[in-house]
Each structure stands twice: as C-alpha cells, then as structure tokens.
XYZ file of C-alpha atoms in Angstrom:
98
model
C 11.291 -11.638 0.893
C 9.736 -12.001 -2.534
C 10.830 -9.906 -5.446
C 8.912 -6.875 -6.607
C 5.819 -7.750 -8.582
C 4.899 -5.546 -11.510
C 2.862 -6.126 -14.622
C 4.312 -5.375 -18.049
C 2.634 -1.951 -18.074
C 4.585 -0.925 -14.943
C 1.388 -1.264 -12.933
C 2.060 -2.441 -9.390
C 0.549 -5.818 -8.500
C 0.044 -6.417 -4.785
C 0.752 -9.914 -3.526
C -2.047 -11.909 -1.926
C 0.263 -14.360 -0.186
C -0.666 -13.887 3.470
C 2.066 -12.722 5.829
C 4.853 -12.624 3.242
C 6.540 -9.213 2.821
C 6.948 -8.188 -0.823
C 8.989 -5.234 -2.041
C 7.256 -3.093 -4.671
C 8.595 -0.083 -6.508
C 6.197 2.856 -6.678
C 7.646 5.829 -8.482
C 11.249 5.970 -7.338
C 10.415 4.493 -3.966
C 10.701 0.960 -2.573
C 7.785 0.024 -0.342
C 7.403 -3.203 1.566
C 3.860 -4.563 1.407
C 2.443 -7.406 3.472
C -0.945 -8.942 2.720
C -2.763 -9.535 6.004
C -5.710 -11.454 4.559
C -9.306 -10.318 4.663
C -10.514 -8.123 7.514
C -13.770 -8.658 9.451
C -15.711 -7.146 6.529
C -14.120 -9.498 3.995
C -11.905 -6.759 2.520
C -8.373 -7.676 1.402
C -5.965 -5.717 3.635
C -2.278 -4.799 3.303
C 0.182 -2.928 5.497
C 2.802 -0.755 3.797
C 6.200 -0.190 5.408
C 9.262 1.904 4.732
C 11.938 -0.788 4.229
C 14.854 1.548 5.039
C 13.540 2.680 8.419
C 11.107 0.349 10.135
C 7.933 2.392 10.355
C 4.407 2.007 9.112
C 3.483 4.086 6.070
C -0.130 3.048 5.606
C -2.880 0.478 5.825
C -4.648 -0.313 2.558
C -8.032 -2.041 2.208
C -9.754 -2.973 -1.029
C -13.501 -2.398 -1.053
C -16.136 -2.894 -3.724
C -15.869 0.665 -5.066
C -12.180 1.381 -4.517
C -9.478 1.384 -1.884
C -9.457 2.822 1.623
C -6.005 4.182 2.340
C -5.038 5.204 5.883
C -1.823 7.121 5.349
C 0.677 8.143 8.010
C 1.960 11.678 7.398
C 4.027 14.224 9.282
C 0.700 15.952 10.114
C -1.022 12.825 11.441
C -3.166 10.191 9.777
C -5.009 10.958 6.547
C -7.922 8.784 5.474
C -8.655 8.425 1.764
C -11.840 6.440 1.052
C -13.024 4.822 -2.192
C -10.014 5.953 -4.230
C -8.382 4.259 -7.191
C -5.118 2.377 -6.825
C -3.510 5.010 -9.082
C -4.486 7.635 -6.479
C -2.889 5.495 -3.750
C 0.297 5.321 -5.823
C 0.320 9.109 -6.342
C -0.071 9.670 -2.587
C 2.886 7.379 -1.889
C 5.042 9.009 -4.576
C 4.272 12.521 -3.363
C 5.970 11.711 -0.089
C 2.960 12.387 2.102
C 3.463 9.045 3.813
C 6.553 10.025 5.781
C-alpha cells in the first residue's frame, strides 16, 4: 500500500494510480482509496473502504462540475451530486459513511 498523500495545506490528494490502494487521512479517520480508472462516461472513479473492517464506504466520481458521492450509511445509500471535495470530506468526517 502507498503512504497517505496530502498536500502541504492538509488538503487530501487522491491517487490516480489505477488499482493501487492508498491510505488517506480525512479528519481523524483513515480511509483506503483505490482509483479504478475512468468509468464509461470518462469520469475518474474511486472506491473508498474502511481499512479496519473490510466494507465499502462510498464510490466517488469526478465530473465536470463537481463530485458524485454515493455514500453507504446506516440508513441506506445516499447520493450527493455535483458537490465539492470539501463536502465529500465533511460527509466522511461526520461518520455518515458507516
């Protein structure tokens, strides 16, 4: 696994190395991200996993306007469309993806 990638400003940088799991720290939480390549619409796509218990947290796609974030929650799947990456980070920190 690669090390966590973060810019100097503590902004999370998602890896674009296909199929290689990378651990990132978002808030106080470690999240394993894997870049899956571009989907059928040409959008970069990642899967986000809980590294402590093997379950899917979310699927993240980057569009032209923002990100589409399909988040797994205790109440089912929540779909957030055209949101900023900061909003994705807040959703992950808040613990909704459990």
